[in-house]
Short mmCIF file of C-alpha atoms and ligand atoms in Angstrom, two decimals:
data_model
loop_
_atom_site.label_atom_id
_atom_site.label_comp_id
_atom_site.label_asym_id
_atom_site.label_seq_id
_atom_site.Cartn_x
_atom_site.Cartn_y
_atom_site.Cartn_z
CA MET A 708 149.88 73.97 28.49
CA ALA A 709 146.54 73.73 30.26
CA ARG A 710 143.42 73.70 28.14
CA ASN A 711 141.36 76.83 27.74
CA LYS A 712 138.19 77.04 29.77
CA ILE A 713 134.92 78.05 28.21
CA ALA A 714 132.01 78.90 30.47
CA LEU A 715 128.51 78.87 29.02
CA VAL A 716 126.04 80.75 31.17
CA GLY A 717 122.65 79.45 30.13
CA ALA A 718 122.55 75.79 29.16
CA GLY A 719 119.40 75.88 27.06
CA MET A 720 119.12 75.36 23.31
CA ILE A 721 121.96 77.68 22.31
CA GLY A 722 124.03 76.82 25.40
CA GLY A 723 123.85 73.09 24.66
CA THR A 724 124.74 73.65 21.00
CA LEU A 725 127.67 75.87 22.04
CA ALA A 726 128.94 73.11 24.33
CA HIS A 727 128.68 70.57 21.54
CA LEU A 728 130.57 72.76 19.07
CA ALA A 729 133.25 73.81 21.60
CA ALA A 730 133.90 70.17 22.51
CA MET A 731 133.94 68.91 18.92
CA LYS A 732 136.40 71.66 17.99
CA GLU A 733 138.50 70.93 21.09
CA MET A 734 138.43 74.59 22.03
CA GLY A 735 138.92 73.73 25.69
CA ASP A 736 137.12 72.39 28.74
CA VAL A 737 133.50 73.44 28.99
CA VAL A 738 131.38 74.45 31.97
CA LEU A 739 127.63 74.65 31.42
CA PHE A 740 125.98 76.86 34.04
CA ASP A 741 122.23 77.23 34.47
CA ILE A 742 119.77 77.92 37.26
CA ALA A 743 117.79 74.82 36.26
CA GLU A 744 118.81 71.98 38.60
CA GLY A 745 120.16 68.85 36.93
CA MET A 746 119.71 69.98 33.32
CA PRO A 747 123.25 71.36 32.76
CA ALA A 748 124.78 68.29 34.41
CA GLY A 749 122.61 66.06 32.22
CA LYS A 750 123.68 67.86 29.04
CA ALA A 751 127.34 67.78 30.10
CA LEU A 752 127.15 64.04 30.74
CA ASP A 753 125.38 63.33 27.46
CA LEU A 754 127.91 65.42 25.52
CA SER A 755 130.84 63.79 27.34
CA GLN A 756 129.54 60.41 26.23
CA SER A 757 129.74 61.55 22.59
CA GLY A 758 133.49 62.12 23.13
CA PRO A 759 134.67 58.53 22.67
CA VAL A 760 132.72 58.29 19.41
CA GLU A 761 133.80 61.67 18.06
CA GLY A 762 137.30 61.36 19.48
CA PHE A 763 137.48 64.72 21.22
CA ASP A 764 139.19 65.43 24.52
CA ALA A 765 137.37 68.00 26.59
CA ASN A 766 136.03 67.91 30.11
CA LEU A 767 132.41 68.98 30.27
CA LYS A 768 130.79 69.90 33.53
CA GLY A 769 127.27 71.05 34.31
CA THR A 770 126.68 73.27 37.31
CA THR A 771 124.37 75.64 39.16
CA ASP A 772 127.27 77.15 41.13
CA TYR A 773 128.99 80.27 39.82
CA ALA A 774 132.23 79.20 41.53
CA ASP A 775 132.63 76.63 38.75
CA ILE A 776 133.13 79.29 36.08
CA ALA A 777 136.21 80.58 37.94
CA GLY A 778 139.14 81.32 35.68
CA ALA A 779 137.20 80.94 32.42
CA ASP A 780 138.96 82.39 29.37
CA VAL A 781 135.71 82.89 27.48
CA VAL A 782 132.16 83.26 28.80
CA ILE A 783 129.22 83.00 26.43
CA VAL A 784 125.95 84.21 27.90
CA THR A 785 122.59 82.93 26.68
CA ALA A 786 120.86 83.00 30.06
CA GLY A 787 117.35 84.36 29.97
CA VAL A 788 114.04 83.76 28.35
CA PRO A 789 113.79 83.30 24.57
CA ARG A 790 111.23 84.93 22.36
CA LYS A 791 107.88 83.15 21.96
CA PRO A 792 105.62 83.60 18.89
CA GLY A 793 104.02 87.03 19.00
CA MET A 794 106.48 88.32 21.59
CA SER A 795 108.84 91.10 20.52
CA ARG A 796 112.49 91.17 21.52
CA ASP A 797 111.75 94.19 23.65
CA ASP A 798 109.11 92.35 25.70
CA LEU A 799 111.99 90.35 27.01
CA LEU A 800 113.68 93.42 28.43
CA GLY A 801 112.43 93.35 32.00
CA ILE A 802 113.00 89.64 32.59
CA ASN A 803 116.39 89.44 30.96
CA LEU A 804 117.73 92.60 32.59
CA LYS A 805 117.45 90.90 35.99
CA VAL A 806 119.20 87.87 34.58
CA MET A 807 122.06 90.06 33.28
CA LYS A 808 122.50 91.49 36.75
CA ALA A 809 122.98 88.05 38.30
CA VAL A 810 125.24 86.89 35.47
CA GLY A 811 127.32 90.11 35.49
CA GLU A 812 127.92 89.75 39.21
CA GLY A 813 128.85 86.07 38.76
CA ILE A 814 131.40 86.95 36.09
CA LYS A 815 132.83 89.85 38.09
CA ALA A 816 133.38 87.62 41.12
CA ASN A 817 134.77 84.59 39.30
CA CYS A 818 136.39 85.40 35.96
CA PRO A 819 137.01 89.14 35.55
CA ASP A 820 139.72 88.46 32.93
CA ALA A 821 137.44 86.58 30.55
CA PHE A 822 136.34 87.59 27.07
CA VAL A 823 132.55 87.76 27.32
CA ILE A 824 130.14 87.23 24.45
CA CYS A 825 126.50 88.09 25.12
CA ILE A 826 123.76 86.49 23.04
CA THR A 827 120.69 87.15 25.20
CA ASN A 828 118.00 89.36 23.63
CA PRO A 829 117.28 92.22 23.26
CA LEU A 830 120.92 91.97 22.34
CA ASP A 831 122.18 95.53 22.05
CA ALA A 832 120.69 96.49 25.41
CA MET A 833 121.59 93.26 27.21
CA VAL A 834 125.26 93.42 26.24
CA TRP A 835 125.41 96.98 27.53
CA ALA A 836 123.73 95.99 30.80
CA LEU A 837 125.95 92.93 31.21
CA ARG A 838 129.04 95.14 30.79
CA GLU A 839 127.69 97.57 33.37
CA PHE A 840 126.88 94.85 35.91
CA SER A 841 130.15 92.96 35.37
CA GLY A 842 132.38 96.05 35.38
CA LEU A 843 134.71 94.40 32.83
CA PRO A 844 136.57 96.59 30.33
CA HIS A 845 134.50 97.43 27.26
CA ASN A 846 136.95 95.73 24.89
CA LYS A 847 136.32 92.40 26.67
CA VAL A 848 132.53 92.40 26.37
CA VAL A 849 130.81 92.05 22.99
CA GLY A 850 127.42 91.06 21.64
CA MET A 851 126.70 88.43 19.02
CA ALA A 852 124.18 89.42 16.37
CA GLY A 853 125.97 90.67 13.25
CA VAL A 854 127.72 87.38 12.51
CA LEU A 855 124.32 85.66 12.61
CA ASP A 856 122.52 88.37 10.61
CA SER A 857 125.24 88.36 7.98
CA ALA A 858 125.26 84.53 7.87
CA ARG A 859 121.53 84.62 7.14
CA PHE A 860 122.12 87.25 4.48
CA ARG A 861 124.99 85.23 2.95
CA HIS A 862 122.85 82.11 2.86
CA PHE A 863 120.03 83.88 1.00
CA LEU A 864 122.47 85.60 -1.40
CA ALA A 865 124.27 82.32 -2.18
CA ASP A 866 120.91 80.70 -2.96
CA GLU A 867 119.88 83.58 -5.20
CA PHE A 868 123.19 83.65 -7.10
CA GLY A 869 123.57 79.87 -7.22
CA VAL A 870 127.11 80.00 -5.80
CA SER A 871 128.88 78.58 -2.78
CA MET A 872 128.07 80.25 0.52
CA GLU A 873 131.81 80.28 1.15
CA ASP A 874 132.32 82.78 -1.65
CA VAL A 875 129.68 85.21 -0.42
CA THR A 876 130.63 87.90 2.06
CA ALA A 877 128.09 90.24 3.57
CA PHE A 878 128.46 93.48 5.39
CA VAL A 879 125.88 94.45 7.99
CA LEU A 880 125.78 97.25 10.52
CA GLY A 881 123.39 98.37 13.21
CA GLY A 882 121.13 96.59 15.67
CA HIS A 883 120.03 92.96 15.60
CA GLY A 884 117.32 91.94 13.19
CA ASP A 885 114.67 94.53 12.45
CA THR A 886 117.06 97.48 12.41
CA MET A 887 120.09 95.85 10.80
CA VAL A 888 121.65 97.82 7.96
CA PRO A 889 123.03 95.68 5.15
CA ILE A 890 125.54 97.48 2.94
CA LEU A 891 125.17 95.97 -0.52
CA GLU A 892 128.22 97.83 -1.91
CA TYR A 893 130.41 95.92 0.54
CA SER A 894 128.62 92.59 0.16
CA THR A 895 130.30 90.47 -2.48
CA VAL A 896 130.62 87.23 -4.39
CA ALA A 897 134.36 86.47 -4.58
CA GLY A 898 135.08 90.18 -4.24
CA ILE A 899 132.48 91.34 -6.82
CA PRO A 900 130.11 93.80 -5.10
CA VAL A 901 126.37 93.02 -5.23
CA PRO A 902 125.51 96.20 -7.24
CA ASP A 903 127.96 95.02 -9.94
CA LEU A 904 126.33 91.59 -9.93
CA ILE A 905 122.96 93.29 -10.50
CA LYS A 906 124.49 95.19 -13.45
CA MET A 907 125.84 91.88 -14.74
CA GLY A 908 122.27 90.55 -14.76
CA TRP A 909 122.80 88.02 -11.96
CA SER A 910 119.83 89.39 -10.02
CA THR A 911 117.63 92.44 -9.63
CA GLN A 912 117.38 95.23 -7.07
CA GLU A 913 113.85 93.99 -6.25
CA LYS A 914 115.17 90.55 -5.39
CA MET A 915 117.93 92.08 -3.27
CA ASP A 916 115.35 94.19 -1.42
CA ALA A 917 113.31 91.06 -0.71
CA ILE A 918 116.42 89.26 0.59
CA VAL A 919 117.25 92.18 2.86
CA ALA A 920 113.69 92.16 4.22
CA ARG A 921 113.83 88.38 4.78
CA THR A 922 117.18 88.68 6.56
CA ARG A 923 115.83 91.40 8.85
CA SER A 924 112.99 89.15 9.94
CA GLY A 925 115.14 86.00 9.79
CA GLY A 926 114.82 85.33 13.52
CA GLY A 927 111.03 85.74 13.47
CA GLU A 928 110.68 83.37 10.50
CA ILE A 929 112.36 80.62 12.51
CA VAL A 930 110.42 81.41 15.71
CA LYS A 931 107.18 80.96 13.76
CA LEU A 932 108.28 77.68 12.19
CA LEU A 933 109.60 76.17 15.41
CA GLY A 934 106.47 77.16 17.31
CA ASN A 935 108.40 76.95 20.56
CA GLY A 936 111.67 78.81 21.13
CA SER A 937 114.01 80.52 18.70
CA ALA A 938 116.94 79.70 16.42
CA TYR A 939 119.91 78.00 18.01
CA TYR A 940 122.20 76.26 15.52
CA ALA A 941 123.29 79.34 13.59
CA PRO A 942 123.40 81.62 16.68
CA ALA A 943 125.67 79.10 18.45
CA THR A 944 128.00 78.66 15.50
CA SER A 945 128.27 82.46 15.15
CA ALA A 946 129.32 82.94 18.76
CA ILE A 947 131.84 80.10 18.47
CA GLN A 948 133.46 81.93 15.56
CA MET A 949 133.90 84.99 17.78
CA ALA A 950 135.28 82.90 20.66
CA GLU A 951 137.79 81.21 18.35
CA ALA A 952 138.94 84.57 17.01
CA TYR A 953 139.80 85.58 20.58
CA LEU A 954 141.33 82.29 21.77
CA LYS A 955 143.46 81.85 18.65
CA ASP A 956 144.27 85.57 18.27
CA LYS A 957 142.96 85.36 14.71
CA LYS A 958 142.27 89.10 14.25
CA ARG A 959 139.04 88.21 12.47
CA VAL A 960 136.99 91.08 11.11
CA LEU A 961 133.46 90.33 12.25
CA PRO A 962 130.29 92.37 12.68
CA CYS A 963 129.52 92.43 16.41
CA ALA A 964 127.78 94.65 18.93
CA ALA A 965 130.71 96.68 20.25
CA TYR A 966 131.00 99.66 22.56
CA LEU A 967 131.38 102.86 20.57
CA GLU A 968 133.18 105.89 21.91
CA GLY A 969 132.75 108.45 19.17
CA GLN A 970 133.03 106.11 16.18
CA TYR A 971 130.18 106.50 13.72
CA GLY A 972 129.20 109.57 15.76
CA VAL A 973 127.98 107.35 18.62
CA ASP A 974 129.17 107.62 22.18
CA GLY A 975 128.48 105.22 25.04
CA LEU A 976 126.33 102.64 23.27
CA TYR A 977 126.73 99.09 22.01
CA VAL A 978 125.86 98.92 18.31
CA GLY A 979 126.66 96.42 15.57
CA VAL A 980 129.78 97.40 13.64
CA PRO A 981 132.70 95.51 12.10
CA ILE A 982 135.44 94.92 14.64
CA VAL A 983 138.77 93.11 14.79
CA ILE A 984 138.77 90.33 17.41
CA GLY A 985 142.11 89.00 18.63
CA ALA A 986 143.83 88.15 21.90
CA GLY A 987 143.17 91.72 23.08
CA GLY A 988 139.41 91.25 22.72
CA VAL A 989 138.03 94.07 20.59
CA GLU A 990 141.29 95.30 19.08
CA ARG A 991 139.84 97.74 16.61
CA ILE A 992 136.53 99.23 15.52
CA VAL A 993 136.37 99.37 11.74
CA GLU A 994 134.88 102.71 10.82
CA ILE A 995 133.80 103.10 7.22
CA GLU A 996 132.35 106.07 5.36
CA LEU A 997 128.58 105.61 5.10
CA ASN A 998 126.38 106.91 2.30
CA ASP A 999 123.26 108.89 3.22
CA GLU A 1000 120.91 105.93 3.08
CA ALA A 1001 123.15 103.79 5.30
CA LYS A 1002 123.59 106.70 7.70
CA LYS A 1003 119.83 107.00 8.00
CA GLY A 1004 119.41 103.28 8.61
CA PHE A 1005 122.22 103.25 11.14
CA GLN A 1006 120.65 106.16 13.02
CA VAL A 1007 117.36 104.22 13.29
CA SER A 1008 119.33 101.40 14.94
CA VAL A 1009 121.10 103.77 17.29
CA ASP A 1010 117.82 105.42 18.27
CA ALA A 1011 116.26 102.02 18.97
CA VAL A 1012 119.21 101.00 21.17
CA GLU A 1013 119.11 104.33 23.02
CA GLU A 1014 115.41 103.88 23.71
CA LEU A 1015 116.05 100.42 25.16
CA LEU A 1016 118.83 101.70 27.39
CA GLU A 1017 116.56 104.39 28.75
CA ALA A 1018 114.00 101.68 29.53
CA CYS A 1019 116.72 99.61 31.27
CA LYS A 1020 117.75 102.59 33.37
CA GLY A 1021 114.11 103.05 34.36
CA LEU A 1022 113.89 99.41 35.44
CA ASP A 1023 117.13 99.30 37.45
CA SER A 1024 118.24 102.36 39.36
CA SER A 1025 121.84 101.12 39.63
CA LEU A 1026 122.27 101.60 35.86
O1 TXD B 1557 121.41 86.86 17.54
C1 TXD B 1557 121.14 86.74 18.71
N1 TXD B 1557 121.74 87.48 19.61
C2 TXD B 1557 120.10 85.76 19.15
C3 TXD B 1557 119.61 85.85 20.49
C4 TXD B 1557 119.64 84.75 18.29
C5 TXD B 1557 118.79 83.78 18.77
C6 TXD B 1557 118.33 83.74 20.14
N2 TXD B 1557 118.72 84.85 20.92
C7 TXD B 1557 118.47 84.88 22.36
O2 TXD B 1557 119.36 83.98 23.01
C8 TXD B 1557 117.12 84.44 22.84
O3 TXD B 1557 116.16 85.44 22.66
C9 TXD B 1557 117.41 84.19 24.30
O4 TXD B 1557 117.41 85.43 25.02
C10 TXD B 1557 118.83 83.64 24.29
C11 TXD B 1557 118.95 82.16 24.57
O5 TXD B 1557 118.21 81.43 23.66
P1 TXD B 1557 117.95 79.84 23.87
O6 TXD B 1557 117.16 79.35 22.71
O7 TXD B 1557 119.21 79.14 24.24
O8 TXD B 1557 117.00 79.88 25.15
P2 TXD B 1557 116.68 78.72 26.21
O9 TXD B 1557 116.77 77.38 25.59
O10 TXD B 1557 115.43 79.11 26.91
O11 TXD B 1557 117.89 78.83 27.24
C12 TXD B 1557 118.01 79.86 28.15
C13 TXD B 1557 118.50 79.25 29.42
C14 TXD B 1557 117.50 78.32 30.11
O12 TXD B 1557 118.07 77.02 30.25
C15 TXD B 1557 117.23 78.97 31.45
O13 TXD B 1557 117.07 78.03 32.51
C16 TXD B 1557 118.50 79.77 31.63
O14 TXD B 1557 118.79 80.30 30.36
N3 TXD B 1557 118.39 80.87 32.60
C17 TXD B 1557 119.44 81.21 33.37
N4 TXD B 1557 120.68 80.73 33.45
C18 TXD B 1557 121.49 81.28 34.34
N5 TXD B 1557 121.13 82.31 35.16
C19 TXD B 1557 119.88 82.82 35.10
N6 TXD B 1557 119.53 83.83 35.90
C20 TXD B 1557 118.98 82.26 34.18
N7 TXD B 1557 117.68 82.53 33.86
C21 TXD B 1557 117.35 81.66 32.89
#
């Protein structure tokens, strides 16, 4: 059986890390596409030369030609401009919308059967635009944000509780970052919900509130520390988890930006919700009953996404 093919559109910090992880995990052959001449080929060559040491078999190729992504099973899109200190995600809108147009057309022409994961910010708007420009079915185009946001949340919770990160699950809904809606009732340590852990004296509501606030601004905290660019290790690993769920038909339940058609009372938008990812792409949207507070938070996310889409439509008349 031929190897899977994974195309990475954008070979920057996240793209390079994605290539490294995909090769190390032997997920398939990897194509790194970028508009920057030489750079993707250089990264592909460097990564290939780590193969004999690591013992992986994967062909890695760098390219500036969309024809090379032909037949890809998975496409992960990071193309665009990352956030700089002081720049909001929404400032990126105009620049990255144009990038999504080029990438969407490249995917449409070369690998219309792929499962596409968008990472480019502002995420919830860019995944919608990429779907529009590519014309792929909605169940084959998703956005990565929730896995990262919940990983950040899980890391902070594990630290607070002094337990393994493996035993902490977190449940987040809504948009990426600032408008994410963590649901503490469904966030657990080995199945014990966080509110019960508070009752058991493991922590306090105040500490949980502080962790939620830190998670919301988790991306910004890293942008400030790095001074140049944004997070890339955890974002890459999060997207790889989604790609593996598709390629291995794992039916993982993961929070992702998915296209809603009536679920959660939302129609025609990409918003972060738990979904089942398997060989069929988005196989199911998990719709849970929300309490009033979560409903309110979720609505703030939905409003923010709607506002961004309106701005996108104003910038590109084909949308
Ligand atoms: O949770 C999330 N979704 C995110 C999103 C978490 C962290 C970062 N997030 C966003 O991912 C970030 O705001 C950016 O929009 C993307 C990619 O971040 P990365 O750190 O990898 O950015 P880089 O290193 O600048 O890489 C972007 C590459 C760069 O090499 C450009 O030359 C290339 O994109 N680029 C393009 N490639 C192909 N086609 C076009 N048109 C293009 N324009 C730029």
